[in-house]
Amino acid sequence: MAPSAELWQSLAKSKRESINDAIPEAWRLSSIPSVEDQRDVTGDFIRKYLSQEEIEITEADAPEIIRLISKTKGQRKAETVVKAFCHRASIAHQLTNCLHEIFFDAALDAARELDEYFARNEAPKGPLHGLPVSLKDQFHVQGVETTMGYVGWIGTFEGKKGTSHEKIYESEMVRDLRKLGAVLYCKTSVPHTLMAGETVNNIIGYTTNPRNRNLTSGGSSGGEGALIGLRGSPVGFGTDIGGSIRIPAAFNGLYGLRPSAGRLPYQGMANSMDGQNSILSVVGPLAHSVATLRLMVKSLLTLEPWLRDPLVLEIPWREDREREILDLIAAKTTQTPKLAFGIMRHDQVVNPQPPIRRALDIVENVLKTLGHNVKAWKYDGGADLHKALGLSGEPIAPQVADLYGSEPAEEVGASEVAATNVAKREYQKEYLDYWNSTEALTGTGRPVDAFIMPCAPFPAVQKNTYYYIGYSTIINALDYTACTIPVMNVDRDVDVVDKDYEPLNEVDKRVADSCMTARELARLFGRIALMSIADNPSISDGAPVALQLVGRRLQEEKVLIMAEHIGKALSNLT
């Protein structure tokens, strides 16, 4: 017999209250403004709750934070830095519902130990000495739960009781981060199942976008996106099986790295559909700069994670790959292009919305100005999820039900899985051949170095309207390395729909209609009844717009250098 609704609701309420109760009383907001009164809670709004010192600390980049703690004779104490981020993370959660677990006391104890270590040894413990790092709620951390948004996982280890792992077991990367000197202090929200472009579950509710709380923060690493977007964390780790790092990064104006499978350790993390190997989930960082992403990946690889995670490939950080790209960028020749990029404007299924198309134009023009060549780039039933939801009797969120349905579907057999894997391999080979064929087009003597494409056909969307995942999932199927690059913000006066807009199909129409304002709908379709609200600002006005830079498999070094190069050029435009 399924548990009653009263039971799961009581469990969820108790867990939700315990999260909020973990916020120190001095940091609790006396009132939270409505979305109507305060759409954007970034920048000056959140700063008013912080001291000047806290603002300076939390708005510094990770490399600068580490420099101040460990390379300037302890100019900043790790404890001071960690406390500042704990405070800002507390405010971020109250404004956006972005946290699942809060363990500030343990973090401050760890920070004090690092300060004592530094005082004794006059040297940092590791390359991440004193750096606060947030984690998506798939990482197991000693002393706290991992619910992954399931009510039925509360008080258990991945839905099971009496395993001896509860609040004791730690994921491999958690142990590695501690060895490197990082301080862990919170875990961030996810949609239950992880398989959604929005973050919502029955424990903490809906995670909103701090730049515009009418909109989603993305998913499934949406808590990371919102927290880092509000600078409640200098860097965090998410996971990506269909866009779950890149979508929240894009929607919150961040850089996010989706490495290829096998580059970073995933051992010991909770997951949905664990055991399916057709498309592997990968773990990667999100931050405000490429320098921070590079710092995290390089640091983790110094610990040789392939010795402890059987799926990690023995590939240390390769300085020569970085140097190869840097030398090409610095080349003085005007006879041949420096680098060659593809631009994928359309997947022939869903048309990118005006802000995305404008971002593609901006990046293409920037690449050409920099001396680079730009070419057109052409080219399960979820049974375990329903089982996990069934542990408590909680209902499945509509964002997830769109993908999996509200009841378990029939699982496919081994022969169908094998056929899918063969089709995937053939598709990967076809794409590889196409990529190699571009050598004849680039003028560099090499195939295209990387290509640019949307992460999604839209910027951050309203609740329950993330309708299409094709632009992100293709990269997972190919297992290419990808990094988001923030480009601009939506401008309601510039990013308007075309007068002669005609949907390509029903999915395209659904996406387009969800992104249009009342003013645009009235103008295009004569819906006079909507004119009464036509003067309201565009729902997505001011939302961040980002694209993804895609490289070949296991080319993290090259992709990060190119992303940093493009990002710096874009920042010079503003």
PDB file of C-alpha atoms in Angstrom, residues 281-464:
ATOM      1  CA  SER A 281      26.401  11.504 -16.475  1.00  0.00           C
ATOM      2  CA  VAL A 282      29.522  13.602 -15.917  1.00  0.00           C
ATOM      3  CA  VAL A 283      30.576  15.973 -13.137  1.00  0.00           C
ATOM      4  CA  GLY A 284      31.932  19.477 -13.753  1.00  0.00           C
ATOM      5  CA  PRO A 285      32.328  22.960 -12.237  1.00  0.00           C
ATOM      6  CA  LEU A 286      30.266  26.153 -12.573  1.00  0.00           C
ATOM      7  CA  ALA A 287      31.696  29.600 -11.783  1.00  0.00           C
ATOM      8  CA  HIS A 288      31.935  33.229 -12.853  1.00  0.00           C
ATOM      9  CA  SER A 289      35.227  32.741 -14.719  1.00  0.00           C
ATOM     10  CA  VAL A 290      37.082  30.224 -16.852  1.00  0.00           C
ATOM     11  CA  ALA A 291      40.107  30.711 -14.591  1.00  0.00           C
ATOM     12  CA  THR A 292      38.094  29.181 -11.742  1.00  0.00           C
ATOM     13  CA  LEU A 293      36.974  26.220 -13.859  1.00  0.00           C
ATOM     14  CA  ARG A 294      40.582  25.566 -14.872  1.00  0.00           C
ATOM     15  CA  LEU A 295      41.787  25.816 -11.281  1.00  0.00           C
ATOM     16  CA  MET A 296      39.299  23.185 -10.131  1.00  0.00           C
ATOM     17  CA  VAL A 297      39.959  20.681 -12.919  1.00  0.00           C
ATOM     18  CA  LYS A 298      43.754  21.038 -12.753  1.00  0.00           C
ATOM     19  CA  SER A 299      43.744  20.679  -8.979  1.00  0.00           C
ATOM     20  CA  LEU A 300      41.612  17.545  -9.004  1.00  0.00           C
ATOM     21  CA  LEU A 301      43.782  15.914 -11.664  1.00  0.00           C
ATOM     22  CA  THR A 302      46.924  16.392  -9.545  1.00  0.00           C
ATOM     23  CA  LEU A 303      45.493  13.730  -7.198  1.00  0.00           C
ATOM     24  CA  GLU A 304      45.426  11.118 -10.001  1.00  0.00           C
ATOM     25  CA  PRO A 305      41.742  10.198  -9.528  1.00  0.00           C
ATOM     26  CA  TRP A 306      42.110   7.283 -11.971  1.00  0.00           C
ATOM     27  CA  LEU A 307      43.763   5.407  -9.102  1.00  0.00           C
ATOM     28  CA  ARG A 308      40.499   5.452  -7.112  1.00  0.00           C
ATOM     29  CA  ASP A 309      37.736   5.689  -9.715  1.00  0.00           C
ATOM     30  CA  PRO A 310      37.801   2.868 -12.292  1.00  0.00           C
ATOM     31  CA  LEU A 311      35.985   4.991 -14.883  1.00  0.00           C
ATOM     32  CA  VAL A 312      38.445   7.912 -14.812  1.00  0.00           C
ATOM     33  CA  LEU A 313      40.963   7.880 -17.660  1.00  0.00           C
ATOM     34  CA  GLU A 314      44.634   8.364 -16.883  1.00  0.00           C
ATOM     35  CA  ILE A 315      44.915  11.796 -18.449  1.00  0.00           C
ATOM     36  CA  PRO A 316      46.737  14.421 -16.364  1.00  0.00           C
ATOM     37  CA  TRP A 317      46.295  18.114 -17.163  1.00  0.00           C
ATOM     38  CA  ARG A 318      48.073  18.723 -20.483  1.00  0.00           C
ATOM     39  CA  GLU A 319      49.820  22.079 -20.611  1.00  0.00           C
ATOM     40  CA  ASP A 320      50.900  21.399 -24.206  1.00  0.00           C
ATOM     41  CA  ARG A 321      47.256  21.374 -25.361  1.00  0.00           C
ATOM     42  CA  GLU A 322      46.736  24.798 -23.818  1.00  0.00           C
ATOM     43  CA  ARG A 323      49.962  26.095 -25.362  1.00  0.00           C
ATOM     44  CA  GLU A 324      48.932  24.856 -28.793  1.00  0.00           C
ATOM     45  CA  ILE A 325      45.802  27.018 -28.753  1.00  0.00           C
ATOM     46  CA  LEU A 326      47.526  29.978 -27.127  1.00  0.00           C
ATOM     47  CA  ASP A 327      50.202  29.966 -29.835  1.00  0.00           C
ATOM     48  CA  LEU A 328      47.571  29.950 -32.569  1.00  0.00           C
ATOM     49  CA  ILE A 329      45.687  32.817 -30.910  1.00  0.00           C
ATOM     50  CA  ALA A 330      48.904  34.842 -30.608  1.00  0.00           C
ATOM     51  CA  ALA A 331      49.988  34.241 -34.200  1.00  0.00           C
ATOM     52  CA  LYS A 332      50.737  37.475 -36.085  1.00  0.00           C
ATOM     53  CA  THR A 333      49.956  36.107 -39.551  1.00  0.00           C
ATOM     54  CA  THR A 334      47.264  37.755 -41.641  1.00  0.00           C
ATOM     55  CA  GLN A 335      47.557  35.212 -44.432  1.00  0.00           C
ATOM     56  CA  THR A 336      45.673  32.403 -42.706  1.00  0.00           C
ATOM     57  CA  PRO A 337      43.040  32.415 -39.972  1.00  0.00           C
ATOM     58  CA  LYS A 338      44.232  31.758 -36.422  1.00  0.00           C
ATOM     59  CA  LEU A 339      41.482  29.356 -35.354  1.00  0.00           C
ATOM     60  CA  ALA A 340      38.449  28.007 -37.170  1.00  0.00           C
ATOM     61  CA  PHE A 341      35.009  27.803 -35.581  1.00  0.00           C
ATOM     62  CA  GLY A 342      31.722  26.372 -36.710  1.00  0.00           C
ATOM     63  CA  ILE A 343      28.442  28.126 -35.922  1.00  0.00           C
ATOM     64  CA  MET A 344      25.401  25.888 -35.462  1.00  0.00           C
ATOM     65  CA  ARG A 345      22.431  28.218 -35.668  1.00  0.00           C
ATOM     66  CA  HIS A 346      19.567  25.773 -35.906  1.00  0.00           C
ATOM     67  CA  ASP A 347      18.960  22.075 -35.247  1.00  0.00           C
ATOM     68  CA  GLN A 348      16.079  22.010 -37.786  1.00  0.00           C
ATOM     69  CA  VAL A 349      13.604  21.073 -35.056  1.00  0.00           C
ATOM     70  CA  VAL A 350      13.127  24.141 -32.847  1.00  0.00           C
ATOM     71  CA  ASN A 351      14.026  27.644 -33.953  1.00  0.00           C
ATOM     72  CA  PRO A 352      16.193  29.577 -31.459  1.00  0.00           C
ATOM     73  CA  GLN A 353      14.381  32.586 -30.056  1.00  0.00           C
ATOM     74  CA  PRO A 354      15.496  36.163 -30.891  1.00  0.00           C
ATOM     75  CA  PRO A 355      17.877  36.618 -27.919  1.00  0.00           C
ATOM     76  CA  ILE A 356      19.710  33.407 -28.818  1.00  0.00           C
ATOM     77  CA  ARG A 357      19.963  34.385 -32.479  1.00  0.00           C
ATOM     78  CA  ARG A 358      21.357  37.793 -31.511  1.00  0.00           C
ATOM     79  CA  ALA A 359      23.942  36.134 -29.250  1.00  0.00           C
ATOM     80  CA  LEU A 360      25.062  33.929 -32.145  1.00  0.00           C
ATOM     81  CA  ASP A 361      25.484  37.022 -34.341  1.00  0.00           C
ATOM     82  CA  ILE A 362      27.506  38.771 -31.640  1.00  0.00           C
ATOM     83  CA  VAL A 363      29.862  35.833 -31.161  1.00  0.00           C
ATOM     84  CA  GLU A 364      30.327  35.325 -34.898  1.00  0.00           C
ATOM     85  CA  ASN A 365      31.293  38.982 -35.339  1.00  0.00           C
ATOM     86  CA  VAL A 366      33.678  38.825 -32.375  1.00  0.00           C
ATOM     87  CA  LEU A 367      35.403  35.730 -33.749  1.00  0.00           C
ATOM     88  CA  LYS A 368      35.886  37.351 -37.142  1.00  0.00           C
ATOM     89  CA  THR A 369      37.234  40.524 -35.540  1.00  0.00           C
ATOM     90  CA  LEU A 370      39.766  38.407 -33.645  1.00  0.00           C
ATOM     91  CA  GLY A 371      41.077  36.972 -36.915  1.00  0.00           C
ATOM     92  CA  HIS A 372      39.407  33.568 -36.773  1.00  0.00           C
ATOM     93  CA  ASN A 373      37.550  31.766 -39.551  1.00  0.00           C
ATOM     94  CA  VAL A 374      33.849  31.060 -39.047  1.00  0.00           C
ATOM     95  CA  LYS A 375      31.910  28.450 -41.004  1.00  0.00           C
ATOM     96  CA  ALA A 376      28.314  27.279 -40.855  1.00  0.00           C
ATOM     97  CA  TRP A 377      28.035  24.039 -38.879  1.00  0.00           C
ATOM     98  CA  LYS A 378      25.516  21.784 -40.609  1.00  0.00           C
ATOM     99  CA  TYR A 379      24.992  19.344 -39.541  1.00  0.00           C
ATOM    100  CA  ASP A 380      14.500   3.886 -20.773  1.00  0.00           C
ATOM    101  CA  GLY A 381      11.062   3.892 -19.166  1.00  0.00           C
ATOM    102  CA  GLY A 382      12.263   5.570 -15.936  1.00  0.00           C
ATOM    103  CA  ALA A 383      11.140   2.676 -13.703  1.00  0.00           C
ATOM    104  CA  ASP A 384      13.717   3.371 -10.997  1.00  0.00           C
ATOM    105  CA  LEU A 385      12.587   6.996 -10.845  1.00  0.00           C
ATOM    106  CA  HIS A 386       9.011   5.972 -10.148  1.00  0.00           C
ATOM    107  CA  LYS A 387      10.248   3.449  -7.560  1.00  0.00           C
ATOM    108  CA  ALA A 388      12.095   6.210  -5.698  1.00  0.00           C
ATOM    109  CA  LEU A 389       9.042   8.464  -5.777  1.00  0.00           C
ATOM    110  CA  GLY A 390       6.931   5.529  -4.601  1.00  0.00           C
ATOM    111  CA  LEU A 391       8.952   5.202  -1.409  1.00  0.00           C
ATOM    112  CA  SER A 392       7.017   8.120   0.065  1.00  0.00           C
ATOM    113  CA  GLY A 393       3.946   8.287  -2.150  1.00  0.00           C
ATOM    114  CA  GLU A 394       4.877  11.798  -3.292  1.00  0.00           C
ATOM    115  CA  PRO A 395       3.602  12.930  -6.733  1.00  0.00           C
ATOM    116  CA  ILE A 396       5.989  13.483  -9.625  1.00  0.00           C
ATOM    117  CA  ALA A 397       6.588  17.118 -10.612  1.00  0.00           C
ATOM    118  CA  PRO A 398       4.969  18.091 -13.947  1.00  0.00           C
ATOM    119  CA  GLN A 399       8.355  19.178 -15.352  1.00  0.00           C
ATOM    120  CA  VAL A 400       9.577  15.595 -14.883  1.00  0.00           C
ATOM    121  CA  ALA A 401       6.298  13.927 -15.831  1.00  0.00           C
ATOM    122  CA  ASP A 402       6.630  15.508 -19.279  1.00  0.00           C
ATOM    123  CA  LEU A 403       9.687  13.286 -19.786  1.00  0.00           C
ATOM    124  CA  TYR A 404       8.715  10.147 -17.888  1.00  0.00           C
ATOM    125  CA  GLY A 405       4.969  10.231 -17.446  1.00  0.00           C
ATOM    126  CA  SER A 406       3.196   9.928 -14.116  1.00  0.00           C
ATOM    127  CA  GLU A 407       3.346   6.102 -14.149  1.00  0.00           C
ATOM    128  CA  PRO A 408       6.242   3.710 -14.872  1.00  0.00           C
ATOM    129  CA  ALA A 409       6.639   2.865 -18.536  1.00  0.00           C
ATOM    130  CA  GLU A 410       7.563  -0.605 -19.738  1.00  0.00           C
ATOM    131  CA  GLU A 411      11.304  -1.126 -19.525  1.00  0.00           C
ATOM    132  CA  VAL A 412      13.097  -1.979 -22.754  1.00  0.00           C
ATOM    133  CA  GLY A 413      14.931  -5.253 -23.176  1.00  0.00           C
ATOM    134  CA  ALA A 414      18.646  -5.913 -23.590  1.00  0.00           C
ATOM    135  CA  SER A 415      18.359  -6.226 -27.361  1.00  0.00           C
ATOM    136  CA  GLU A 416      16.786  -2.768 -27.620  1.00  0.00           C
ATOM    137  CA  VAL A 417      19.484  -1.279 -25.401  1.00  0.00           C
ATOM    138  CA  ALA A 418      22.148  -2.909 -27.559  1.00  0.00           C
ATOM    139  CA  ALA A 419      20.510  -1.579 -30.732  1.00  0.00           C
ATOM    140  CA  THR A 420      20.414   1.903 -29.223  1.00  0.00           C
ATOM    141  CA  ASN A 421      24.093   1.701 -28.352  1.00  0.00           C
ATOM    142  CA  VAL A 422      24.946   0.622 -31.885  1.00  0.00           C
ATOM    143  CA  ALA A 423      22.912   3.509 -33.314  1.00  0.00           C
ATOM    144  CA  LYS A 424      24.663   5.926 -30.945  1.00  0.00           C
ATOM    145  CA  ARG A 425      28.085   4.642 -32.006  1.00  0.00           C
ATOM    146  CA  GLU A 426      27.199   4.984 -35.672  1.00  0.00           C
ATOM    147  CA  TYR A 427      25.962   8.519 -35.072  1.00  0.00           C
ATOM    148  CA  GLN A 428      29.184   9.394 -33.249  1.00  0.00           C
ATOM    149  CA  LYS A 429      31.205   8.042 -36.188  1.00  0.00           C
ATOM    150  CA  GLU A 430      29.099   9.993 -38.685  1.00  0.00           C
ATOM    151  CA  TYR A 431      29.626  13.199 -36.688  1.00  0.00           C
ATOM    152  CA  LEU A 432      33.347  12.510 -36.360  1.00  0.00           C
ATOM    153  CA  ASP A 433      33.657  12.088 -40.125  1.00  0.00           C
ATOM    154  CA  TYR A 434      31.788  15.339 -40.700  1.00  0.00           C
ATOM    155  CA  TRP A 435      34.051  17.190 -38.272  1.00  0.00           C
ATOM    156  CA  ASN A 436      37.169  15.840 -39.990  1.00  0.00           C
ATOM    157  CA  SER A 437      35.798  16.826 -43.401  1.00  0.00           C
ATOM    158  CA  THR A 438      35.818  20.504 -42.425  1.00  0.00           C
ATOM    159  CA  GLU A 439      39.592  20.567 -42.944  1.00  0.00           C
ATOM    160  CA  ALA A 440      38.845  21.340 -46.597  1.00  0.00           C
ATOM    161  CA  LEU A 441      36.868  24.459 -45.609  1.00  0.00           C
ATOM    162  CA  THR A 442      38.767  26.207 -42.834  1.00  0.00           C
ATOM    163  CA  GLY A 443      41.889  27.542 -44.573  1.00  0.00           C
ATOM    164  CA  THR A 444      43.992  26.584 -41.530  1.00  0.00           C
ATOM    165  CA  GLY A 445      45.099  23.147 -42.638  1.00  0.00           C
ATOM    166  CA  ARG A 446      43.073  21.731 -39.732  1.00  0.00           C
ATOM    167  CA  PRO A 447      39.447  20.809 -39.236  1.00  0.00           C
ATOM    168  CA  VAL A 448      37.291  23.243 -37.254  1.00  0.00           C
ATOM    169  CA  ASP A 449      38.809  23.723 -33.783  1.00  0.00           C
ATOM    170  CA  ALA A 450      35.438  23.976 -32.046  1.00  0.00           C
ATOM    171  CA  PHE A 451      31.876  25.018 -32.785  1.00  0.00           C
ATOM    172  CA  ILE A 452      29.395  27.413 -31.168  1.00  0.00           C
ATOM    173  CA  MET A 453      25.725  26.563 -30.641  1.00  0.00           C
ATOM    174  CA  PRO A 454      22.823  27.357 -28.312  1.00  0.00           C
ATOM    175  CA  CYS A 455      22.520  25.581 -24.966  1.00  0.00           C
ATOM    176  CA  ALA A 456      18.761  25.889 -25.355  1.00  0.00           C
ATOM    177  CA  PRO A 457      16.535  27.656 -27.900  1.00  0.00           C
ATOM    178  CA  PHE A 458      15.596  30.246 -25.282  1.00  0.00           C
ATOM    179  CA  PRO A 459      17.032  32.135 -22.287  1.00  0.00           C
ATOM    180  CA  ALA A 460      15.624  31.264 -18.854  1.00  0.00           C
ATOM    181  CA  VAL A 461      11.932  30.430 -19.149  1.00  0.00           C
ATOM    182  CA  GLN A 462       8.889  30.700 -16.912  1.00  0.00           C
ATOM    183  CA  LYS A 463       7.777  27.921 -14.606  1.00  0.00           C
ATOM    184  CA  ASN A 464       6.584  24.753 -16.368  1.00  0.00           C
TER     185      ASN A 464
END
